[in-house]
Tab-separated table of C-alpha atoms and ligand atoms in Angstrom:
chain	number	residue	atom	x	y	z
A	24	MET	CA	-8.422	-142.277	8.714
A	25	LYS	CA	-10.853	-139.568	8.425
A	26	ILE	CA	-10.388	-136.722	5.691
A	27	VAL	CA	-8.605	-133.667	6.731
A	28	ASP	CA	-8.209	-132.144	3.206
A	29	ILE	CA	-7.435	-132.452	-0.616
A	30	LYS	CA	-4.811	-130.763	-1.919
A	31	THR	CA	-4.163	-130.107	-6.115
A	32	LYS	CA	-1.417	-129.523	-7.842
A	33	VAL	CA	-0.518	-129.410	-11.601
A	34	ILE	CA	2.316	-130.836	-13.412
A	35	SER	CA	3.604	-131.165	-16.653
A	36	ILE	CA	4.909	-134.520	-18.481
A	37	LYS	CA	6.938	-133.846	-21.731
A	38	LEU	CA	6.702	-136.510	-24.361
A	39	ASN	CA	9.185	-138.888	-25.680
A	40	LYS	CA	7.395	-137.990	-30.158
A	41	THR	CA	4.307	-135.687	-30.164
A	42	PHE	CA	0.850	-137.800	-29.619
A	43	LYS	CA	-1.333	-137.189	-33.072
A	44	THR	CA	-5.178	-138.770	-32.901
A	45	ALA	CA	-7.564	-137.668	-35.557
A	46	LEU	CA	-8.646	-135.862	-32.936
A	47	ARG	CA	-5.700	-133.478	-31.383
A	48	SER	CA	-1.913	-133.326	-31.409
A	49	LEU	CA	-0.149	-133.245	-28.240
A	50	ASP	CA	3.679	-132.419	-27.375
A	51	LYS	CA	3.565	-132.589	-23.468
A	52	MET	CA	0.466	-133.438	-20.873
A	53	GLU	CA	-0.850	-131.700	-17.995
A	54	ASN	CA	-2.184	-133.114	-15.526
A	55	ILE	CA	-3.750	-132.472	-12.163
A	56	ILE	CA	-1.916	-134.198	-9.159
A	57	VAL	CA	-4.596	-134.935	-5.703
A	58	GLU	CA	-3.835	-135.627	-2.216
A	59	ILE	CA	-5.680	-136.827	0.348
A	60	LEU	CA	-4.713	-136.307	3.293
A	61	THR	CA	-6.054	-137.661	6.598
A	62	ASP	CA	-5.450	-137.883	10.500
A	63	THR	CA	-3.331	-140.540	10.283
A	64	GLY	CA	-0.637	-138.528	8.183
A	65	ILE	CA	-1.107	-140.848	5.874
A	66	THR	CA	-1.377	-139.131	1.917
A	67	GLY	CA	-4.060	-140.534	-0.598
A	68	TYR	CA	-1.692	-139.691	-4.078
A	69	GLY	CA	-5.063	-139.573	-7.446
A	70	ALA	CA	-4.782	-138.131	-10.765
A	71	ALA	CA	-6.806	-136.498	-13.682
A	72	ALA	CA	-5.862	-135.761	-16.902
A	73	PRO	CA	-7.582	-132.756	-18.917
A	74	THR	CA	-8.933	-134.465	-22.287
A	75	GLU	CA	-11.213	-131.526	-23.370
A	76	VAL	CA	-12.763	-132.617	-26.742
A	77	ILE	CA	-13.296	-136.452	-25.001
A	78	THR	CA	-14.376	-135.554	-21.923
A	79	GLY	CA	-14.998	-132.304	-21.727
A	80	ASP	CA	-13.735	-131.454	-17.919
A	81	THR	CA	-10.555	-128.904	-19.020
A	82	LYS	CA	-8.173	-127.944	-16.130
A	83	LYS	CA	-9.565	-125.505	-14.565
A	84	SER	CA	-12.645	-127.307	-13.894
A	85	ILE	CA	-11.209	-130.059	-12.363
A	86	ILE	CA	-9.796	-128.005	-10.055
A	87	GLY	CA	-13.192	-126.336	-9.780
A	88	GLY	CA	-14.563	-129.891	-9.490
A	89	ILE	CA	-11.827	-131.200	-7.666
A	90	GLU	CA	-12.826	-127.914	-4.283
A	91	TYR	CA	-16.393	-128.660	-4.619
A	92	ILE	CA	-16.087	-132.418	-3.964
A	93	LYS	CA	-13.640	-131.423	-1.235
A	94	LYS	CA	-15.784	-129.872	1.211
A	95	HIS	CA	-18.997	-133.442	0.335
A	96	LEU	CA	-15.491	-135.377	1.451
A	97	ILE	CA	-13.872	-133.330	5.027
A	98	ASN	CA	-13.992	-135.873	8.227
A	99	LYS	CA	-15.474	-138.408	6.122
A	100	ASP	CA	-13.612	-141.654	7.337
A	101	ILE	CA	-12.094	-144.050	5.025
A	102	ARG	CA	-13.471	-147.264	7.157
A	103	ASN	CA	-17.168	-146.569	5.828
A	104	PHE	CA	-15.923	-146.671	1.992
A	105	GLU	CA	-18.894	-146.490	1.007
A	106	ASP	CA	-20.295	-144.001	2.328
A	107	ILE	CA	-17.638	-141.667	1.280
A	108	MET	CA	-18.390	-143.294	-2.693
A	109	VAL	CA	-21.575	-142.260	-3.082
A	110	THR	CA	-21.280	-139.184	-1.147
A	111	LEU	CA	-18.223	-138.564	-3.959
A	112	ASN	CA	-20.796	-139.569	-7.049
A	113	ARG	CA	-23.642	-137.656	-6.319
A	114	CYS	CA	-22.347	-134.673	-4.855
A	115	ILE	CA	-21.812	-133.327	-7.946
A	116	GLU	CA	-23.284	-134.422	-11.887
A	117	GLY	CA	-20.484	-135.463	-14.886
A	118	ASN	CA	-17.110	-134.348	-14.156
A	119	THR	CA	-15.702	-137.816	-14.416
A	120	SER	CA	-12.031	-136.931	-14.520
A	121	ALA	CA	-11.790	-134.656	-11.080
A	122	LYS	CA	-14.557	-137.550	-9.813
A	123	ALA	CA	-11.562	-140.308	-10.740
A	124	ALA	CA	-8.615	-138.465	-9.199
A	125	VAL	CA	-10.636	-138.338	-5.514
A	126	ASP	CA	-11.701	-142.145	-6.224
A	127	ILE	CA	-7.970	-142.725	-6.912
A	128	GLY	CA	-6.599	-141.396	-4.296
A	129	LEU	CA	-9.228	-142.909	-1.774
A	130	TYR	CA	-8.741	-146.320	-2.894
A	131	ASP	CA	-4.464	-145.304	-1.843
A	132	LEU	CA	-5.969	-144.812	1.360
A	133	TYR	CA	-8.281	-147.875	1.114
A	134	GLY	CA	-5.243	-150.427	0.218
A	135	LYS	CA	-3.269	-148.069	3.432
A	136	LEU	CA	-5.848	-148.599	5.324
A	137	TYR	CA	-6.242	-152.700	4.831
A	138	LYS	CA	-2.966	-152.862	4.296
A	139	ALA	CA	-2.843	-154.830	0.257
A	140	PRO	CA	-2.006	-153.519	-2.572
A	141	VAL	CA	-5.532	-152.483	-4.454
A	142	TYR	CA	-5.382	-155.400	-7.099
A	143	LYS	CA	-5.729	-157.392	-4.422
A	144	LEU	CA	-8.741	-156.111	-2.693
A	145	LEU	CA	-10.588	-155.271	-5.884
A	146	GLY	CA	-9.879	-159.754	-6.608
A	147	GLY	CA	-5.926	-160.047	-7.274
A	148	TYR	CA	-6.975	-161.743	-10.397
A	149	ARG	CA	-2.942	-162.002	-12.292
A	150	ASN	CA	-0.352	-159.942	-10.913
A	151	LYS	CA	1.575	-159.362	-14.745
A	152	LEU	CA	-0.057	-157.499	-17.644
A	153	THR	CA	1.037	-157.251	-20.904
A	154	THR	CA	-0.267	-153.627	-22.707
A	155	ASP	CA	-0.477	-152.935	-26.623
A	156	ILE	CA	1.874	-149.087	-27.851
A	157	THR	CA	0.370	-146.439	-29.804
A	158	ILE	CA	1.637	-145.320	-32.567
A	159	SER	CA	0.389	-141.453	-33.985
A	160	ILE	CA	-0.992	-140.772	-37.384
A	161	ASN	CA	1.601	-139.537	-39.450
A	162	SER	CA	2.489	-140.242	-43.101
A	163	PRO	CA	2.714	-144.084	-43.546
A	164	GLU	CA	6.344	-144.584	-43.853
A	165	GLU	CA	6.439	-142.604	-40.578
A	166	MET	CA	4.416	-144.667	-38.739
A	167	ALA	CA	5.780	-147.873	-40.363
A	168	LYS	CA	8.969	-146.814	-38.828
A	169	ASP	CA	7.240	-146.101	-35.566
A	170	SER	CA	5.933	-149.890	-35.762
A	171	GLN	CA	9.164	-151.591	-36.994
A	172	HIS	CA	10.488	-149.897	-33.980
A	173	ALA	CA	7.852	-150.850	-31.558
A	174	VAL	CA	8.375	-154.937	-32.549
A	175	ASN	CA	11.867	-154.061	-31.972
A	176	ASN	CA	11.206	-153.099	-28.811
A	177	GLY	CA	9.377	-156.259	-27.907
A	178	PHE	CA	5.791	-155.366	-28.531
A	179	ASN	CA	3.533	-157.955	-30.490
A	180	TYR	CA	0.459	-155.695	-30.319
A	181	LEU	CA	0.006	-152.177	-32.058
A	182	LYS	CA	-2.655	-149.392	-31.833
A	183	ILE	CA	-2.779	-147.380	-34.670
A	184	LYS	CA	-4.152	-144.302	-34.738
A	185	VAL	CA	-6.263	-143.924	-37.851
A	186	GLY	CA	-9.599	-142.046	-38.326
A	187	LYS	CA	-8.462	-138.345	-40.677
A	188	ASP	CA	-8.458	-139.713	-44.200
A	189	ALA	CA	-9.997	-143.170	-45.104
A	190	ASN	CA	-7.950	-144.237	-48.678
A	191	MET	CA	-4.711	-143.404	-47.000
A	192	ASP	CA	-5.187	-144.925	-43.222
A	193	VAL	CA	-5.579	-147.902	-45.566
A	194	ILE	CA	-2.012	-147.258	-47.641
A	195	ARG	CA	-0.849	-146.539	-43.715
A	196	MET	CA	-1.836	-149.493	-42.643
A	197	GLN	CA	-0.133	-152.017	-45.405
A	198	ALA	CA	2.786	-149.801	-45.161
A	199	ILE	CA	2.764	-150.844	-41.089
A	200	ARG	CA	1.666	-154.574	-41.725
A	201	LYS	CA	4.669	-155.035	-45.039
A	202	ALA	CA	7.078	-153.567	-42.381
A	203	VAL	CA	6.041	-155.635	-38.747
A	204	GLY	CA	4.957	-159.284	-40.954
A	205	ASP	CA	2.133	-161.486	-40.261
A	206	ASN	CA	2.780	-161.579	-36.296
A	207	VAL	CA	2.174	-158.749	-34.353
A	208	ASN	CA	-1.575	-158.089	-33.728
A	209	LEU	CA	-3.296	-154.635	-34.208
A	210	LEU	CA	-5.672	-152.397	-33.744
A	211	ILE	CA	-7.349	-149.881	-34.974
A	212	ASP	CA	-8.237	-147.002	-33.292
A	213	ALA	CA	-10.105	-144.262	-35.725
A	214	ASN	CA	-11.169	-141.621	-32.301
A	215	GLN	CA	-15.232	-140.986	-34.443
A	216	GLY	CA	-13.308	-140.051	-37.370
A	217	PHE	CA	-15.074	-142.176	-39.942
A	218	GLU	CA	-18.409	-141.950	-41.138
A	219	PRO	CA	-20.444	-145.399	-40.682
A	220	LYS	CA	-20.359	-146.337	-44.447
A	221	GLU	CA	-16.233	-145.360	-45.111
A	222	ALA	CA	-15.726	-147.260	-41.405
A	223	VAL	CA	-17.508	-150.413	-43.055
A	224	ARG	CA	-15.675	-149.743	-46.668
A	225	VAL	CA	-12.607	-148.887	-44.958
A	226	ILE	CA	-12.424	-151.720	-43.145
A	227	ARG	CA	-13.615	-155.097	-45.434
A	228	ARG	CA	-10.901	-153.018	-47.387
A	229	MET	CA	-8.378	-154.231	-44.874
A	230	GLU	CA	-9.954	-157.288	-43.635
A	231	GLU	CA	-9.963	-158.560	-47.169
A	232	SER	CA	-6.461	-157.720	-47.736
A	233	ASP	CA	-3.794	-159.538	-46.769
A	234	ILE	CA	-3.471	-156.280	-43.607
A	235	LYS	CA	-5.098	-158.437	-40.779
A	236	ILE	CA	-6.640	-156.045	-38.041
A	237	ASN	CA	-7.533	-157.529	-34.769
A	238	LEU	CA	-9.881	-154.614	-33.589
A	239	VAL	CA	-11.032	-151.682	-34.681
A	240	GLU	CA	-11.545	-148.643	-32.147
A	241	GLN	CA	-14.498	-145.775	-32.333
A	242	PRO	CA	-14.715	-145.996	-35.594
A	243	VAL	CA	-18.097	-143.396	-35.754
A	244	TYR	CA	-19.267	-140.103	-34.172
A	245	ALA	CA	-19.270	-140.932	-30.339
A	246	LYS	CA	-23.260	-140.337	-29.604
A	247	ASP	CA	-24.383	-142.148	-33.317
A	248	LEU	CA	-24.723	-145.485	-31.439
A	249	GLU	CA	-26.617	-147.092	-34.841
A	250	GLY	CA	-24.184	-145.609	-36.873
A	251	LEU	CA	-22.264	-147.908	-34.063
A	252	ARG	CA	-24.564	-150.597	-34.450
A	253	TYR	CA	-24.300	-150.815	-37.898
A	254	VAL	CA	-20.487	-150.892	-38.796
A	255	THR	CA	-20.606	-153.455	-35.918
A	256	ASN	CA	-23.156	-155.234	-38.188
A	257	ASN	CA	-21.474	-155.428	-41.055
A	258	VAL	CA	-17.640	-156.184	-40.283
A	259	ASN	CA	-15.700	-159.590	-39.180
A	260	VAL	CA	-13.374	-157.666	-36.467
A	261	PRO	CA	-14.848	-156.928	-33.120
A	262	VAL	CA	-15.395	-153.520	-32.644
A	263	VAL	CA	-14.810	-151.466	-29.702
A	264	ALA	CA	-16.894	-148.474	-27.727
A	265	ASP	CA	-13.903	-146.170	-26.420
A	266	GLU	CA	-15.726	-142.400	-26.826
A	267	SER	CA	-19.372	-143.966	-26.396
A	268	THR	CA	-18.868	-145.478	-23.263
A	269	PHE	CA	-17.896	-143.487	-20.443
A	270	SER	CA	-20.546	-144.706	-17.680
A	271	PRO	CA	-22.106	-148.092	-16.206
A	272	ILE	CA	-25.664	-146.867	-17.905
A	273	ASP	CA	-23.334	-146.130	-21.432
A	274	ALA	CA	-22.538	-149.685	-21.275
A	275	MET	CA	-26.182	-150.742	-20.841
A	276	LYS	CA	-27.162	-149.195	-23.071
A	277	VAL	CA	-24.549	-150.655	-26.370
A	278	ILE	CA	-25.064	-153.204	-25.157
A	279	ASN	CA	-28.805	-153.427	-24.641
A	280	MET	CA	-28.373	-152.288	-28.478
A	281	ARG	CA	-26.411	-154.812	-29.403
A	282	ALA	CA	-23.308	-151.444	-30.983
A	283	VAL	CA	-20.623	-153.642	-29.795
A	284	ASP	CA	-18.677	-156.641	-28.896
A	285	MET	CA	-16.243	-154.636	-26.401
A	286	ILE	CA	-15.154	-151.736	-24.018
A	287	ASN	CA	-12.714	-149.366	-23.601
A	288	ILE	CA	-12.853	-149.025	-20.116
A	289	LYS	CA	-11.036	-145.611	-18.776
A	290	LEU	CA	-11.046	-145.185	-15.415
A	291	MET	CA	-11.711	-140.800	-16.919
A	292	LYS	CA	-14.371	-141.692	-18.264
A	293	THR	CA	-16.307	-143.422	-15.568
A	294	GLY	CA	-15.126	-141.181	-12.506
A	295	GLY	CA	-12.131	-143.935	-10.993
A	296	ILE	CA	-12.538	-147.277	-9.994
A	297	TYR	CA	-15.560	-147.287	-8.716
A	298	ASN	CA	-17.816	-146.775	-11.504
A	299	ALA	CA	-15.507	-149.501	-13.664
A	300	LEU	CA	-16.557	-151.980	-11.461
A	301	LYS	CA	-19.635	-151.566	-12.295
A	302	LEU	CA	-20.118	-150.908	-15.560
A	303	ILE	CA	-17.239	-154.737	-15.878
A	304	THR	CA	-19.812	-156.482	-13.936
A	305	ILE	CA	-22.937	-155.409	-16.297
A	306	ALA	CA	-20.403	-156.216	-19.403
A	307	GLU	CA	-19.866	-159.328	-17.472
A	308	VAL	CA	-23.538	-161.049	-17.430
A	309	ASN	CA	-23.720	-160.057	-20.681
A	310	ASP	CA	-20.931	-161.807	-21.810
A	311	ILE	CA	-19.215	-158.878	-23.170
A	312	ASP	CA	-15.415	-158.475	-22.920
A	313	CYS	CA	-13.703	-154.831	-22.031
A	314	MET	CA	-10.339	-153.569	-22.985
A	315	VAL	CA	-8.561	-150.804	-19.922
A	316	GLY	CA	-7.562	-148.195	-21.779
A	317	SER	CA	-6.121	-144.791	-20.424
A	318	MET	CA	-6.450	-141.265	-21.930
A	319	MET	CA	-2.593	-139.541	-21.687
A	320	GLU	CA	-2.563	-140.101	-17.417
A	321	SER	CA	0.540	-139.313	-15.848
A	322	LYS	CA	2.001	-142.665	-14.065
A	323	ILE	CA	-0.250	-142.342	-11.695
A	324	GLY	CA	-3.702	-142.857	-13.304
A	325	VAL	CA	-2.191	-145.274	-15.294
A	326	ASN	CA	-1.069	-147.386	-12.222
A	327	ALA	CA	-4.244	-146.860	-10.794
A	328	ALA	CA	-5.508	-148.505	-14.095
A	329	ALA	CA	-3.481	-150.890	-14.155
A	330	HIS	CA	-4.395	-152.298	-10.432
A	331	PHE	CA	-8.106	-152.101	-12.389
A	332	ALA	CA	-7.458	-154.209	-15.146
A	333	ALA	CA	-5.848	-156.686	-13.052
A	334	SER	CA	-7.814	-157.568	-10.486
A	335	ARG	CA	-10.430	-158.763	-13.139
A	336	SER	CA	-10.920	-161.560	-15.311
A	337	ASN	CA	-13.297	-160.196	-18.438
A	338	ILE	CA	-10.605	-157.535	-19.748
A	339	VAL	CA	-9.341	-158.789	-22.293
A	340	HIS	CA	-6.524	-156.305	-23.828
A	341	VAL	CA	-4.907	-153.696	-22.154
A	342	ASP	CA	-3.827	-150.561	-23.510
A	343	LEU	CA	-1.794	-148.945	-20.951
A	344	ASP	CA	0.892	-147.293	-22.508
A	345	VAL	CA	1.725	-143.572	-21.634
A	346	PRO	CA	4.396	-144.426	-19.241
A	347	LEU	CA	6.804	-145.456	-22.580
A	348	LEU	CA	5.161	-142.496	-24.435
A	349	CYS	CA	6.726	-139.940	-21.187
A	350	CYS	CA	10.119	-139.060	-21.115
A	351	GLU	CA	9.685	-137.183	-17.851
A	352	GLU	CA	9.888	-139.524	-14.297
A	353	TYR	CA	7.765	-137.170	-11.391
A	354	ILE	CA	6.178	-139.596	-9.801
A	355	ASN	CA	8.617	-142.560	-7.912
A	356	GLY	CA	6.870	-146.583	-6.929
A	357	GLY	CA	3.850	-148.247	-9.554
A	358	ILE	CA	3.419	-150.615	-12.148
A	359	THR	CA	7.351	-151.580	-13.825
A	360	TYR	CA	7.391	-152.177	-17.151
A	361	ASN	CA	9.703	-154.803	-19.460
A	362	LYS	CA	8.934	-154.779	-22.939
A	363	ASN	CA	5.028	-155.096	-23.485
A	364	ASN	CA	5.345	-156.590	-19.932
A	365	ILE	CA	3.461	-155.113	-16.911
A	366	PHE	CA	4.248	-156.001	-13.452
A	367	LEU	CA	2.168	-154.767	-10.289
A	368	GLN	CA	4.086	-154.345	-7.249
A	369	ALA	CA	3.574	-155.625	-3.915
A	370	GLU	CA	3.143	-152.070	-1.892
A	371	ASP	CA	-0.203	-150.917	0.198
A	372	GLY	CA	-2.622	-148.722	-2.100
A	373	PHE	CA	-1.501	-147.840	-5.106
A	374	GLY	CA	2.718	-147.965	-4.033
A	375	ILE	CA	3.095	-144.381	-6.098
A	376	THR	CA	5.165	-141.242	-4.129
A	377	ILE	CA	5.710	-138.050	-5.683
A	378	ASN	CA	9.073	-136.034	-5.949
A	379	ASN	CA	8.557	-132.198	-4.756
J	402	LIG	MG1	-8.988	-145.063	-28.183
């Protein structure tokens, strides 16, 4: 199965509701879809999301990156998968989103070649996941209403976006806890929005009140690993690195520093599944749990992340709700959702087809 061409196209997907974090606000998301064509007539599908404020990758840089990578992969044989992956990762520095899109397309072909779903080839630990659902930053009343709505729709783990105003965040969380009752788990994601001391103050206030939070994601600036460690050492709730940890080497750094309790793995940060497997192995041998999340990605990317999350045992939390936040279905097949459950499917590769 030799690669004969790699094509890209841009799709635009409307969101049900404006997505708001401490870093940005979005009404629609654009994704770059990759089609890897082979001499067998079988195509592999991948995708990337431009998330400039996190990865630094823009729509144009992703398309340019894939064009560059393409020159190195033409005529390569999927049966020599390691060679392809080494070439993909060494032919260009950075460009993790472009690499992820190609990596996802290559794993799709790998599964199709060996006639198995990718998650089975990677370890096949489970065929069902449970996801949280994201609540955007808005007024306390609106966030309480959105949270109540999510709980009524069967979600028992909410990921609450905070980090714009510490005092207001406490009021937001009080309103949410009051609306959803005591039996719902709450993760707060500050998207780097707090100063270290401010983070400790606000998290402690939440811990000492009846808000009860279960996880805190990326409380401080991504590059401030000392600040991250300070927060981790001064609160009881487990702290998760998101923007601070892209690569396996980043993971080694935060683990060696004991800067976090958990790592959020996203394929757009690692550059795809090949590096995500290295990262999770490093975490596992250091007894660090992981979660798997995504950017504002099409179902192609989220489906690939779900296959990765289903394959391994030390992934203890899943944040793959993006397909539930979209109102367009451009992509067929792949994972299915029922309330907060995600079901992996039995098709070869990632089982995705695309409407043209
Ligand atoms: Mg995050």
